[in-house]
Short mmCIF file of C-alpha atoms in Angstrom, two decimals:
data_model
loop_
_atom_site.label_atom_id
_atom_site.label_comp_id
_atom_site.label_asym_id
_atom_site.label_seq_id
_atom_site.Cartn_x
_atom_site.Cartn_y
_atom_site.Cartn_z
CA UNK A 1340 0.00 0.00 0.00
CA UNK A 1341 1.17 3.55 -0.70
CA UNK A 1342 0.89 6.36 1.86
CA UNK A 1343 -2.59 7.34 0.62
CA UNK A 1344 -3.86 3.78 1.10
CA UNK A 1345 -2.28 3.66 4.55
CA UNK A 1346 -3.92 6.93 5.57
CA UNK A 1347 -7.35 5.84 4.32
CA UNK A 1348 -6.93 2.43 5.96
CA UNK A 1349 -6.09 4.16 9.26
CA UNK A 1350 -9.15 6.41 9.14
CA UNK A 1351 -11.59 3.84 7.72
CA UNK A 1352 -10.41 0.20 7.46
CA UNK A 1353 -13.58 -0.78 5.58
CA UNK A 1354 -13.04 1.91 2.92
CA UNK A 1355 -9.36 0.99 2.62
CA UNK A 1356 -10.23 -2.68 2.13
CA UNK A 1357 -12.75 -1.78 -0.59
CA UNK A 1358 -10.07 0.26 -2.44
CA UNK A 1359 -7.69 -2.69 -2.34
CA UNK A 1360 -10.38 -5.11 -3.56
CA UNK A 1361 -11.43 -2.78 -6.39
CA UNK A 1362 -7.82 -2.41 -7.49
CA UNK A 1363 -7.22 -6.14 -7.27
CA UNK A 1364 -9.89 -6.94 -9.85
CA UNK A 1365 -7.28 -6.43 -12.55
CA UNK A 1366 -5.05 -9.08 -10.94
CA UNK A 1367 -5.49 -12.82 -10.59
CA UNK A 1368 -6.76 -13.97 -7.16
CA UNK A 1369 -5.75 -17.51 -6.20
CA UNK A 1370 -7.74 -19.29 -3.51
CA UNK A 1371 -5.79 -20.94 -0.73
CA UNK A 1372 -6.38 -23.28 2.17
CA UNK A 1373 -10.00 -24.05 3.02
CA UNK A 1374 -11.23 -21.52 0.46
CA UNK A 1375 -10.59 -24.21 -2.14
CA UNK A 1376 -12.70 -26.80 -0.29
CA UNK A 1377 -15.02 -26.45 2.69
CA UNK A 1378 -14.95 -22.62 2.74
CA UNK A 1379 -15.33 -22.20 -1.02
CA UNK A 1380 -18.00 -19.75 -2.21
CA UNK A 1381 -17.53 -20.50 -5.92
CA UNK A 1382 -18.16 -24.23 -6.15
CA UNK A 1383 -21.68 -25.04 -7.29
CA UNK A 1384 -22.13 -27.60 -4.51
CA UNK A 1385 -21.35 -25.00 -1.81
CA UNK A 1386 -22.47 -21.71 -3.36
CA UNK A 1387 -25.95 -21.81 -1.82
CA UNK A 1388 -24.77 -23.02 1.57
CA UNK A 1389 -25.01 -20.03 3.92
CA UNK A 1390 -24.21 -21.63 7.27
CA UNK A 1391 -24.22 -19.32 10.27
CA UNK A 1392 -23.06 -20.05 13.79
CA UNK A 1393 -22.93 -17.67 16.73
CA UNK A 1394 -22.24 -17.94 20.43
CA UNK A 1395 -23.67 -20.78 22.57
CA UNK A 1396 -26.33 -18.33 23.78
CA UNK A 1397 -27.77 -17.84 20.28
CA UNK A 1398 -27.08 -21.33 18.96
CA UNK A 1399 -28.27 -23.29 22.01
CA UNK A 1400 -30.23 -21.28 24.56
CA UNK A 1401 -32.48 -19.53 22.02
CA UNK A 1402 -33.50 -22.89 20.55
CA UNK A 1403 -33.78 -24.97 23.71
CA UNK A 1404 -37.55 -24.72 24.07
CA UNK A 1405 -38.26 -26.20 20.63
CA UNK A 1406 -35.53 -28.83 20.99
CA UNK A 1407 -36.99 -30.03 24.29
CA UNK A 1408 -40.55 -30.23 22.98
CA UNK A 1409 -39.48 -32.21 19.92
CA UNK A 1410 -37.18 -34.44 21.93
CA UNK A 1411 -39.98 -35.33 24.34
CA UNK A 1412 -42.37 -35.90 21.44
CA UNK A 1413 -39.98 -38.38 19.81
CA UNK A 1414 -39.48 -40.17 23.13
CA UNK A 1415 -43.18 -40.42 23.93
CA UNK A 1416 -44.03 -41.48 20.37
CA UNK A 1417 -41.87 -44.61 20.47
CA UNK A 1418 -39.53 -45.81 17.74
CA UNK A 1419 -35.84 -44.99 17.38
CA UNK A 1420 -36.00 -41.92 19.63
CA UNK A 1421 -37.30 -43.98 22.54
CA UNK A 1422 -34.89 -46.82 21.82
CA UNK A 1423 -31.83 -44.55 21.78
CA UNK A 1424 -32.67 -42.88 25.10
CA UNK A 1425 -33.65 -46.10 26.87
CA UNK A 1426 -30.56 -47.99 25.77
CA UNK A 1427 -28.45 -45.16 27.21
CA UNK A 1428 -30.31 -45.11 30.52
CA UNK A 1429 -30.36 -48.89 30.88
CA UNK A 1430 -26.63 -49.28 30.33
CA UNK A 1431 -25.35 -46.19 32.14
CA UNK A 1432 -27.27 -46.44 35.44
CA UNK A 1433 -29.51 -49.49 34.99
CA UNK A 1434 -31.00 -50.35 38.36
CA UNK A 1435 -28.71 -47.81 40.01
CA UNK A 1436 -25.01 -47.17 40.56
CA UNK A 1437 -23.95 -48.67 43.90
CA UNK A 1438 -21.43 -47.05 46.23
CA UNK A 1439 -18.18 -48.78 47.15
CA UNK A 1440 -15.92 -46.62 49.39
CA UNK A 1441 -12.30 -46.93 48.31
CA UNK A 1442 -10.10 -44.89 50.64
CA UNK A 1443 -6.29 -44.77 50.71
CA UNK A 1444 -6.00 -46.16 54.25
CA UNK A 1445 -2.22 -45.68 54.43
CA UNK A 1446 -2.49 -41.93 53.75
CA UNK A 1447 -5.17 -41.69 56.43
CA UNK A 1448 -3.07 -43.50 59.02
CA UNK A 1449 -5.17 -46.67 59.09
CA UNK A 1450 -4.21 -50.29 58.88
CA UNK A 1451 -5.55 -52.39 56.04
CA UNK A 1452 -8.08 -54.09 58.30
CA UNK A 1453 -9.20 -50.77 59.82
CA UNK A 1454 -9.67 -49.31 56.35
CA UNK A 1455 -11.67 -52.36 55.23
CA UNK A 1456 -13.96 -52.19 58.28
CA UNK A 1457 -14.46 -48.44 57.81
CA UNK A 1458 -15.44 -48.88 54.15
CA UNK A 1459 -17.92 -51.67 54.96
CA UNK A 1460 -19.49 -49.61 57.73
CA UNK A 1461 -19.91 -46.58 55.43
CA UNK A 1462 -21.25 -48.73 52.61
CA UNK A 1463 -23.84 -50.28 54.93
CA UNK A 1464 -24.85 -46.93 56.44
CA UNK A 1465 -25.16 -45.23 53.03
CA UNK A 1466 -27.26 -48.10 51.71
CA UNK A 1467 -29.80 -47.52 54.48
CA UNK A 1468 -30.22 -43.91 53.36
CA UNK A 1469 -30.08 -44.64 49.61
CA UNK A 1470 -32.66 -47.43 49.60
CA UNK A 1471 -35.14 -45.36 51.60
CA UNK A 1472 -37.54 -42.91 49.96
CA UNK A 1473 -36.68 -40.47 52.74
CA UNK A 1474 -33.75 -39.33 50.60
CA UNK A 1475 -36.29 -37.84 48.16
CA UNK A 1476 -37.72 -34.45 49.13
CA UNK A 1477 -41.08 -35.55 47.71
CA UNK A 1478 -40.85 -39.01 49.29
CA UNK A 1479 -41.53 -40.78 45.99
CA UNK A 1480 -38.25 -42.43 44.97
CA UNK A 1481 -35.10 -43.85 46.51
CA UNK A 1482 -31.63 -42.67 45.50
CA UNK A 1483 -31.20 -45.27 42.75
CA UNK A 1484 -34.51 -44.30 41.18
CA UNK A 1485 -33.51 -40.65 41.40
CA UNK A 1486 -30.36 -41.53 39.44
CA UNK A 1487 -32.47 -42.94 36.62
CA UNK A 1488 -34.74 -39.89 36.60
CA UNK A 1489 -31.81 -37.46 36.62
CA UNK A 1490 -30.07 -39.18 33.70
CA UNK A 1491 -33.34 -39.36 31.76
CA UNK A 1492 -33.74 -35.62 32.34
CA UNK A 1493 -30.30 -34.97 30.86
CA UNK A 1494 -31.05 -37.11 27.80
CA UNK A 1495 -34.52 -35.67 27.19
CA UNK A 1496 -34.05 -32.04 28.20
CA UNK A 1497 -30.32 -31.48 27.94
CA UNK A 1498 -29.74 -31.02 31.68
CA UNK A 1499 -31.01 -32.19 35.06
CA UNK A 1500 -31.54 -30.14 38.22
CA UNK A 1501 -31.57 -31.47 41.77
CA UNK A 1502 -32.15 -29.04 44.62
CA UNK A 1503 -30.33 -29.94 47.83
CA UNK A 1504 -32.55 -29.60 50.89
CA UNK A 1505 -32.00 -30.34 54.55
CA UNK A 1506 -35.00 -31.32 56.61
CA UNK A 1507 -35.25 -32.56 60.20
CA UNK A 1508 -38.36 -34.65 59.57
CA UNK A 1509 -36.40 -37.84 60.34
CA UNK A 1510 -33.96 -38.75 63.08
CA UNK A 1511 -31.41 -40.33 60.76
CA UNK A 1512 -30.37 -37.96 57.96
CA UNK A 1513 -31.60 -34.53 56.92
CA UNK A 1514 -30.22 -34.58 53.36
CA UNK A 1515 -33.01 -34.56 50.73
CA UNK A 1516 -32.83 -34.33 46.94
CA UNK A 1517 -35.55 -32.52 44.99
CA UNK A 1518 -35.53 -33.12 41.23
CA UNK A 1519 -37.20 -30.39 39.16
CA UNK A 1520 -37.88 -30.05 35.44
CA UNK A 1521 -35.26 -28.20 33.41
CA UNK A 1522 -37.93 -25.78 32.16
CA UNK A 1523 -38.27 -24.35 35.66
CA UNK A 1524 -34.70 -23.04 35.53
CA UNK A 1525 -35.35 -19.82 33.61
CA UNK A 1526 -35.06 -16.06 33.75
CA UNK A 1527 -37.33 -14.32 36.28
CA UNK A 1528 -39.43 -12.82 33.48
CA UNK A 1529 -39.58 -16.09 31.53
CA UNK A 1530 -37.64 -14.68 28.56
CA UNK A 1531 -34.56 -16.10 26.86
CA UNK A 1532 -32.82 -12.73 26.75
CA UNK A 1533 -29.91 -11.97 29.07
CA UNK A 1534 -31.13 -10.11 32.15
CA UNK A 1535 -29.04 -7.91 34.42
CA UNK A 1536 -29.29 -7.85 38.21
CA UNK A 1537 -28.79 -4.89 40.50
CA UNK A 1538 -25.29 -6.16 41.26
CA UNK A 1539 -24.37 -6.11 37.60
CA UNK A 1540 -24.53 -9.90 37.24
CA UNK A 1541 -26.04 -11.57 34.17
CA UNK A 1542 -28.89 -14.08 34.23
CA UNK A 1543 -28.54 -16.48 31.30
CA UNK A 1544 -31.42 -18.96 30.95
CA UNK A 1545 -31.99 -18.90 34.70
CA UNK A 1546 -28.31 -19.07 35.71
CA UNK A 1547 -26.89 -15.98 37.37
CA UNK A 1548 -23.19 -15.47 36.61
CA UNK A 1549 -20.65 -12.85 37.65
CA UNK A 1550 -18.41 -10.82 35.37
CA UNK A 1551 -16.07 -13.83 35.01
CA UNK A 1552 -18.95 -16.03 33.90
CA UNK A 1553 -18.93 -18.17 37.06
CA UNK A 1554 -22.41 -19.34 38.21
CA UNK A 1555 -23.47 -17.66 41.44
CA UNK A 1556 -27.13 -18.61 41.71
CA UNK A 1557 -29.99 -20.41 40.01
CA UNK A 1558 -33.46 -18.97 39.44
CA UNK A 1559 -36.15 -21.66 39.86
CA UNK A 1560 -39.85 -21.05 39.21
CA UNK A 1561 -42.48 -22.53 41.52
CA UNK A 1562 -44.48 -23.93 38.57
CA UNK A 1563 -43.74 -25.34 35.15
CA UNK A 1564 -43.78 -22.44 32.62
CA UNK A 1565 -46.02 -24.37 30.23
CA UNK A 1566 -48.93 -24.93 32.63
CA UNK A 1567 -50.37 -21.49 31.90
CA UNK A 1568 -51.28 -18.64 34.21
CA UNK A 1569 -52.98 -19.57 37.47
CA UNK A 1570 -54.56 -16.76 39.48
CA UNK A 1571 -54.40 -18.82 42.67
CA UNK A 1572 -50.75 -19.75 42.18
CA UNK A 1573 -48.95 -17.38 39.79
CA UNK A 1574 -45.46 -18.22 38.63
CA UNK A 1575 -42.75 -16.86 40.91
CA UNK A 1576 -39.00 -17.29 40.81
CA UNK A 1577 -36.73 -18.11 43.76
CA UNK A 1578 -33.03 -17.29 43.74
CA UNK A 1579 -30.97 -20.20 45.08
CA UNK A 1580 -27.29 -19.67 45.73
CA UNK A 1581 -25.02 -22.04 43.87
CA UNK A 1582 -23.09 -23.09 46.99
CA UNK A 1583 -23.83 -23.40 50.69
CA UNK A 1584 -21.93 -20.63 52.45
CA UNK A 1585 -21.33 -22.81 55.55
CA UNK A 1586 -20.37 -26.20 54.12
CA UNK A 1587 -19.15 -25.18 50.66
CA UNK A 1588 -21.21 -27.94 49.06
CA UNK A 1589 -23.55 -27.14 46.15
CA UNK A 1590 -27.15 -26.13 46.83
CA UNK A 1591 -28.05 -27.15 43.29
CA UNK A 1592 -26.74 -30.21 41.45
CA UNK A 1593 -26.77 -29.10 37.83
CA UNK A 1594 -25.85 -31.91 35.45
CA UNK A 1595 -25.26 -31.56 31.71
CA UNK A 1596 -22.71 -32.44 29.04
CA UNK A 1597 -20.99 -29.29 27.77
CA UNK A 1598 -19.98 -29.18 24.10
CA UNK A 1599 -18.66 -25.63 23.79
CA UNK A 1600 -16.76 -23.16 25.95
CA UNK A 1601 -19.10 -20.70 27.64
CA UNK A 1602 -22.08 -23.07 27.44
CA UNK A 1603 -24.46 -22.91 30.40
CA UNK A 1604 -27.35 -25.16 29.32
CA UNK A 1605 -27.28 -28.66 27.92
CA UNK A 1606 -28.62 -29.91 24.58
CA UNK A 1607 -31.10 -32.84 24.37
CA UNK A 1608 -29.44 -36.10 23.33
CA UNK A 1609 -31.56 -36.46 20.18
CA UNK A 1610 -30.97 -32.90 18.90
CA UNK A 1611 -28.57 -33.75 16.03
CA UNK A 1612 -30.95 -36.32 14.52
CA UNK A 1613 -34.42 -34.91 15.33
CA UNK A 1614 -35.18 -34.21 11.67
CA UNK A 1615 -33.85 -37.58 10.53
CA UNK A 1616 -35.86 -39.57 13.09
CA UNK A 1617 -39.03 -37.62 12.32
CA UNK A 1618 -38.62 -38.21 8.57
CA UNK A 1619 -38.05 -41.89 9.27
CA UNK A 1620 -41.22 -42.03 11.38
CA UNK A 1621 -43.27 -40.46 8.59
CA UNK A 1622 -41.83 -42.88 6.05
CA UNK A 1623 -42.62 -45.81 8.35
CA UNK A 1624 -46.18 -44.60 8.92
CA UNK A 1625 -46.71 -44.29 5.15
CA UNK A 1626 -45.50 -47.85 4.60
CA UNK A 1627 -47.63 -49.21 7.44
CA UNK A 1628 -50.69 -47.41 6.04
CA UNK A 1629 -49.98 -48.85 2.58
CA UNK A 1630 -49.67 -52.33 4.05
CA UNK A 1631 -53.00 -51.94 5.87
CA UNK A 1632 -54.76 -50.73 2.74
CA UNK A 1633 -53.37 -53.64 0.72
CA UNK A 1634 -54.65 -56.06 3.36
CA UNK A 1635 -58.24 -54.85 3.01
CA UNK A 1636 -60.66 -56.98 1.03
CA UNK A 1637 -63.24 -54.55 -0.38
CA UNK A 1638 -65.88 -55.33 -3.01
CA UNK A 1639 -67.19 -52.70 -5.42
CA UNK A 1640 -70.40 -53.51 -7.29
CA UNK A 1641 -70.73 -51.48 -10.50
CA UNK A 1642 -74.27 -50.87 -11.83
CA UNK A 1643 -74.46 -50.60 -15.60
CA UNK A 1644 -78.19 -49.81 -15.52
CA UNK A 1645 -80.78 -48.53 -13.04
CA UNK A 1646 -79.52 -49.54 -9.61
CA UNK A 1647 -83.08 -50.31 -8.41
CA UNK A 1648 -83.54 -52.87 -11.21
CA UNK A 1649 -80.70 -55.20 -10.12
CA UNK A 1650 -81.79 -58.26 -8.11
CA UNK A 1651 -78.59 -58.27 -6.05
CA UNK A 1652 -79.08 -54.62 -5.22
CA UNK A 1653 -82.62 -55.25 -4.04
CA UNK A 1654 -81.38 -58.03 -1.81
CA UNK A 1655 -79.09 -55.59 -0.05
CA UNK A 1656 -81.17 -52.41 0.08
CA UNK A 1657 -84.87 -51.83 0.40
CA UNK A 1658 -86.55 -49.45 -2.02
CA UNK A 1659 -86.87 -46.83 0.69
CA UNK A 1660 -83.17 -47.07 1.62
CA UNK A 1661 -81.66 -46.46 -1.84
CA UNK A 1662 -78.96 -43.77 -1.49
CA UNK A 1663 -78.49 -40.85 -3.79
CA UNK A 1664 -75.23 -40.38 -5.68
CA UNK A 1665 -74.07 -37.77 -3.17
CA UNK A 1666 -74.92 -40.00 -0.23
CA UNK A 1667 -73.14 -42.95 -1.81
CA UNK A 1668 -70.00 -40.88 -2.41
CA UNK A 1669 -69.89 -40.00 1.29
CA UNK A 1670 -70.15 -43.66 2.33
CA UNK A 1671 -67.56 -45.28 0.09
CA UNK A 1672 -64.79 -46.78 2.23
CA UNK A 1673 -62.05 -49.36 2.36
CA UNK A 1674 -62.14 -52.03 5.01
CA UNK A 1675 -62.02 -55.71 5.77
CA UNK A 1676 -65.01 -57.32 4.01
CA UNK A 1677 -66.56 -53.97 3.01
CA UNK A 1678 -69.11 -53.96 0.17
CA UNK A 1679 -69.65 -50.70 -1.71
CA UNK A 1680 -72.44 -50.31 -4.30
CA UNK A 1681 -71.60 -47.91 -7.14
CA UNK A 1682 -74.14 -45.93 -9.03
CA UNK A 1683 -74.80 -46.06 -12.75
CA UNK A 1684 -71.75 -44.95 -14.74
CA UNK A 1685 -69.45 -45.03 -11.67
CA UNK A 1686 -66.35 -47.17 -11.46
CA UNK A 1687 -63.35 -47.56 -9.18
CA UNK A 1688 -59.81 -46.92 -10.45
CA UNK A 1689 -56.89 -47.97 -8.27
CA UNK A 1690 -53.41 -46.53 -8.67
CA UNK A 1691 -50.51 -48.94 -8.39
CA UNK A 1692 -47.83 -47.26 -6.28
CA UNK A 1693 -45.94 -50.54 -5.75
CA UNK A 1694 -46.36 -50.26 -2.01
CA UNK A 1695 -45.32 -51.45 0.46
CA UNK A 1696 -41.91 -50.90 -1.05
CA UNK A 1697 -39.62 -53.90 -1.33
CA UNK A 1698 -36.66 -51.66 -0.46
CA UNK A 1699 -38.19 -50.45 2.83
CA UNK A 1700 -36.15 -52.77 5.03
CA UNK A 1701 -32.79 -52.02 3.44
CA UNK A 1702 -33.45 -48.26 3.32
CA UNK A 1703 -34.64 -48.04 6.93
CA UNK A 1704 -31.66 -50.14 8.00
CA UNK A 1705 -29.23 -47.69 6.40
CA UNK A 1706 -30.97 -44.68 7.98
CA UNK A 1707 -30.91 -46.42 11.37
CA UNK A 1708 -27.16 -47.02 11.00
CA UNK A 1709 -26.68 -43.33 10.24
CA UNK A 1710 -28.70 -42.37 13.33
CA UNK A 1711 -26.69 -44.81 15.45
CA UNK A 1712 -23.39 -43.47 14.12
CA UNK A 1713 -24.43 -39.91 14.97
CA UNK A 1714 -25.33 -40.92 18.53
CA UNK A 1715 -22.28 -43.24 18.83
CA UNK A 1716 -24.58 -46.23 19.37
CA UNK A 1717 -23.80 -49.19 17.07
CA UNK A 1718 -26.68 -50.39 14.93
CA UNK A 1719 -26.80 -53.83 16.60
CA UNK A 1720 -27.08 -52.29 20.07
CA UNK A 1721 -29.62 -49.64 19.02
CA UNK A 1722 -32.08 -52.14 17.49
CA UNK A 1723 -30.98 -55.03 19.78
CA UNK A 1724 -30.36 -57.32 16.84
CA UNK A 1725 -27.18 -59.42 16.86
CA UNK A 1726 -27.46 -61.42 13.65
CA UNK A 1727 -23.88 -60.91 12.50
CA UNK A 1728 -20.85 -63.00 13.40
CA UNK A 1729 -19.55 -63.33 16.94
CA UNK A 1730 -16.64 -60.96 16.21
CA UNK A 1731 -18.88 -58.30 14.68
CA UNK A 1732 -21.42 -58.49 17.50
CA UNK A 1733 -18.73 -58.34 20.17
CA UNK A 1734 -17.09 -55.39 18.44
CA UNK A 1735 -20.45 -53.58 18.47
CA UNK A 1736 -20.83 -54.21 22.21
CA UNK A 1737 -17.30 -53.02 22.96
CA UNK A 1738 -17.80 -49.86 20.92
CA UNK A 1739 -21.10 -49.14 22.65
CA UNK A 1740 -19.57 -49.61 26.08
CA UNK A 1741 -16.99 -46.96 25.38
CA UNK A 1742 -19.87 -44.51 25.16
CA UNK A 1743 -21.65 -45.97 28.19
CA UNK A 1744 -18.54 -45.86 30.37
CA UNK A 1745 -17.72 -42.32 29.32
CA UNK A 1746 -21.20 -41.11 30.22
CA UNK A 1747 -21.24 -43.17 33.41
CA UNK A 1748 -18.03 -41.52 34.63
CA UNK A 1749 -19.45 -38.09 33.80
CA UNK A 1750 -22.74 -38.84 35.60
CA UNK A 1751 -20.89 -40.15 38.68
CA UNK A 1752 -18.80 -36.98 38.79
CA UNK A 1753 -21.77 -34.65 38.33
CA UNK A 1754 -24.42 -36.39 40.43
CA UNK A 1755 -23.53 -39.51 42.44
CA UNK A 1756 -20.21 -38.49 44.00
CA UNK A 1757 -21.36 -34.99 45.13
CA UNK A 1758 -24.39 -36.59 46.80
CA UNK A 1759 -22.18 -39.09 48.61
CA UNK A 1760 -19.80 -36.36 49.78
CA UNK A 1761 -22.69 -34.31 51.21
CA UNK A 1762 -24.13 -37.39 52.90
CA UNK A 1763 -20.74 -38.33 54.39
CA UNK A 1764 -20.30 -34.79 55.71
CA UNK A 1765 -23.61 -35.07 57.56
CA UNK A 1766 -22.90 -38.62 58.78
CA UNK A 1767 -19.55 -37.59 60.26
CA UNK A 1768 -21.04 -34.38 61.71
CA UNK A 1769 -23.70 -36.42 63.51
CA UNK A 1770 -21.17 -38.94 64.78
CA UNK A 1771 -22.59 -41.86 62.85
CA UNK A 1772 -19.26 -42.28 61.02
CA UNK A 1773 -15.83 -41.75 62.62
CA UNK A 1774 -13.18 -40.10 60.43
CA UNK A 1775 -10.08 -38.71 62.15
CA UNK A 1776 -9.00 -35.33 60.77
CA UNK A 1777 -11.91 -35.10 58.32
CA UNK A 1778 -12.68 -31.42 59.04
CA UNK A 1779 -9.05 -30.29 59.10
CA UNK A 1780 -8.82 -29.51 55.37
CA UNK A 1781 -10.53 -30.01 52.03
CA UNK A 1782 -7.85 -32.44 50.95
CA UNK A 1783 -8.62 -34.65 53.98
CA UNK A 1784 -12.32 -34.51 53.15
CA UNK A 1785 -11.51 -35.68 49.62
CA UNK A 1786 -9.34 -38.52 50.93
CA UNK A 1787 -12.09 -39.79 53.23
CA UNK A 1788 -14.77 -39.51 50.52
CA UNK A 1789 -12.85 -41.41 47.82
CA UNK A 1790 -15.11 -44.05 46.30
CA UNK A 1791 -16.00 -46.03 43.20
CA UNK A 1792 -19.47 -46.70 41.84
CA UNK A 1793 -20.51 -50.08 40.50
CA UNK A 1794 -23.15 -50.40 37.80
CA UNK A 1795 -24.50 -53.17 35.62
CA UNK A 1796 -21.94 -55.22 33.74
CA UNK A 1797 -21.34 -55.27 30.02
CA UNK A 1798 -23.38 -57.82 28.10
CA UNK A 1799 -21.67 -61.03 27.01
CA UNK A 1800 -22.19 -62.93 23.79
CA UNK A 1801 -20.09 -65.97 24.77
CA UNK A 1802 -19.67 -66.06 28.59
CA UNK A 1803 -17.12 -68.89 28.47
CA UNK A 1804 -14.76 -66.93 26.22
CA UNK A 1805 -15.24 -63.77 28.30
CA UNK A 1806 -14.36 -65.59 31.54
CA UNK A 1807 -11.32 -67.23 29.95
CA UNK A 1808 -10.11 -63.85 28.68
CA UNK A 1809 -10.61 -62.34 32.15
CA UNK A 1810 -8.58 -65.16 33.75
CA UNK A 1811 -5.74 -64.58 31.27
CA UNK A 1812 -5.71 -60.84 32.06
CA UNK A 1813 -5.50 -61.57 35.80
CA UNK A 1814 -2.81 -64.23 35.43
CA UNK A 1815 -0.64 -61.87 33.36
CA UNK A 1816 -1.19 -58.88 35.63
CA UNK A 1817 -3.17 -56.89 33.07
CA UNK A 1818 -6.17 -56.59 35.37
CA UNK A 1819 -7.40 -57.41 38.89
CA UNK A 1820 -10.02 -59.76 40.25
CA UNK A 1821 -11.96 -56.83 41.65
CA UNK A 1822 -12.07 -55.07 38.28
CA UNK A 1823 -12.98 -58.23 36.36
CA UNK A 1824 -15.77 -59.04 38.82
CA UNK A 1825 -17.26 -55.61 38.21
CA UNK A 1826 -16.88 -55.90 34.42
CA UNK A 1827 -18.27 -59.44 34.10
CA UNK A 1828 -21.08 -59.50 36.66
CA UNK A 1829 -21.27 -56.01 38.16
CA UNK A 1830 -20.59 -57.50 41.61
CA UNK A 1831 -18.02 -56.81 44.32
CA UNK A 1832 -15.17 -59.33 44.53
CA UNK A 1833 -14.75 -59.13 48.33
CA UNK A 1834 -18.49 -59.53 48.85
CA UNK A 1835 -18.40 -62.58 46.60
CA UNK A 1836 -15.63 -64.10 48.72
CA UNK A 1837 -17.61 -63.65 51.93
CA UNK A 1838 -20.75 -65.17 50.43
CA UNK A 1839 -18.78 -68.06 48.91
CA UNK A 1840 -17.13 -68.73 52.28
CA UNK A 1841 -20.53 -68.87 53.96
CA UNK A 1842 -21.98 -71.06 51.19
CA UNK A 1843 -19.01 -73.44 51.24
CA UNK A 1844 -19.31 -73.75 55.02
CA UNK A 1845 -22.98 -74.57 54.58
CA UNK A 1846 -22.23 -77.20 51.94
CA UNK A 1847 -19.57 -78.73 54.19
CA UNK A 1848 -22.07 -79.03 57.04
CA UNK A 1849 -24.75 -80.55 54.77
CA UNK A 1850 -22.32 -83.15 53.38
CA UNK A 1851 -21.22 -84.16 56.87
CA UNK A 1852 -24.84 -84.63 57.91
CA UNK A 1853 -25.52 -86.81 54.85
CA UNK A 1854 -22.46 -88.95 55.65
CA UNK A 1855 -23.57 -89.33 59.27
CA UNK A 1856 -20.61 -87.44 60.75
#
């Protein structure tokens, strides 16, 4: 650029850029990088593609309401949408993720036997609370059922919200969990716009954040926004602080899978394939309707003369019940064993659409594979059909369990482990559990609350081969008996040993009685 161009560019960059572009029309412009492929604006295949993406607020939050409604509709309507969500819930939490305390007893100054006894005592005490419906603020579900509901909320709505309450209605534990619909977490005026508080904080889709973007509070409405206005109980919003100022634990367990930096609300699991599933449902309904129509056996009697002069017609209709042409047109129908009488000069013409289509199965199978690939669920697992070879079926299960384990670890971190840590804090505070030095620092609290969570095991196609492979991994030091017991059966190895010891002792006694000893 000469000095004139530099001056203009300094004063008005847009004007300076236009001068350079106008002058460059006499020169050859060569595309480079992505402008020759994905970012090309000249290729016919991409010229009409005007994709636009903005911040997570515009791309996600502004569209959440429609995404949730359509996601719920697909789930309640059955088909692939229901199958995808249920296979995720069944394999991630199943009947519930069970606690197994796993502390580093040496770091805590305990012997191995002391650490084992402490873990068993905590596991037993937690099970009493978790299996009781007293852990639910509404008194409807136990902790394992709440896990299933929370995960289903994340899959259907994009995120799940559990309010942490403390009530002294029982003598055992005050900790209560209150699950609420994601729709109730919203701005105080019900809008999707960003609101500002008196302190200068922003409220984004019900989440109040400071100038750094850190959540400070959650705004929860007393009613679902879609129930309509109620004069006796109008919608009001309550501000709930994100963390308890005394314990430091969260007042709200907010669970969702973030995809982008600066994202505050989750996206329903089915969002990427909503259009594809809906199109597949419509195609399936059309094929089912065609099959039903083809199964009908309908008779059409064509009158070539006066309809009242035909003997067969008189045997069906009395003279007084002869229909006019307009009345007959309104009563023509298809159905099993239906007989329709046509008037003089009328005839029935059927089109031949070649339906149901012979390619329906192969086409729907390919679309289902595409849906499964988008959701990371193999086709065999999504439709629960293992008709391929053993190797192919096992590969599908292994691939699916990568997804299930990933989401299980996330759900444990977001929901199960925080609940256990809050429960343990209360149990130690009340003296039900002894933990030396627990309140001395946060690091000690973390050491005492270390735990693993055991869920349902991975499915097996050939149990004999799976057990043999597990034995080889243990013998070669690639795995442990505890890990393999969890993977194969979902059970605890030490618990198995105790039960086996008791059973073997019982068998020994029975055999001695039979032998007369």
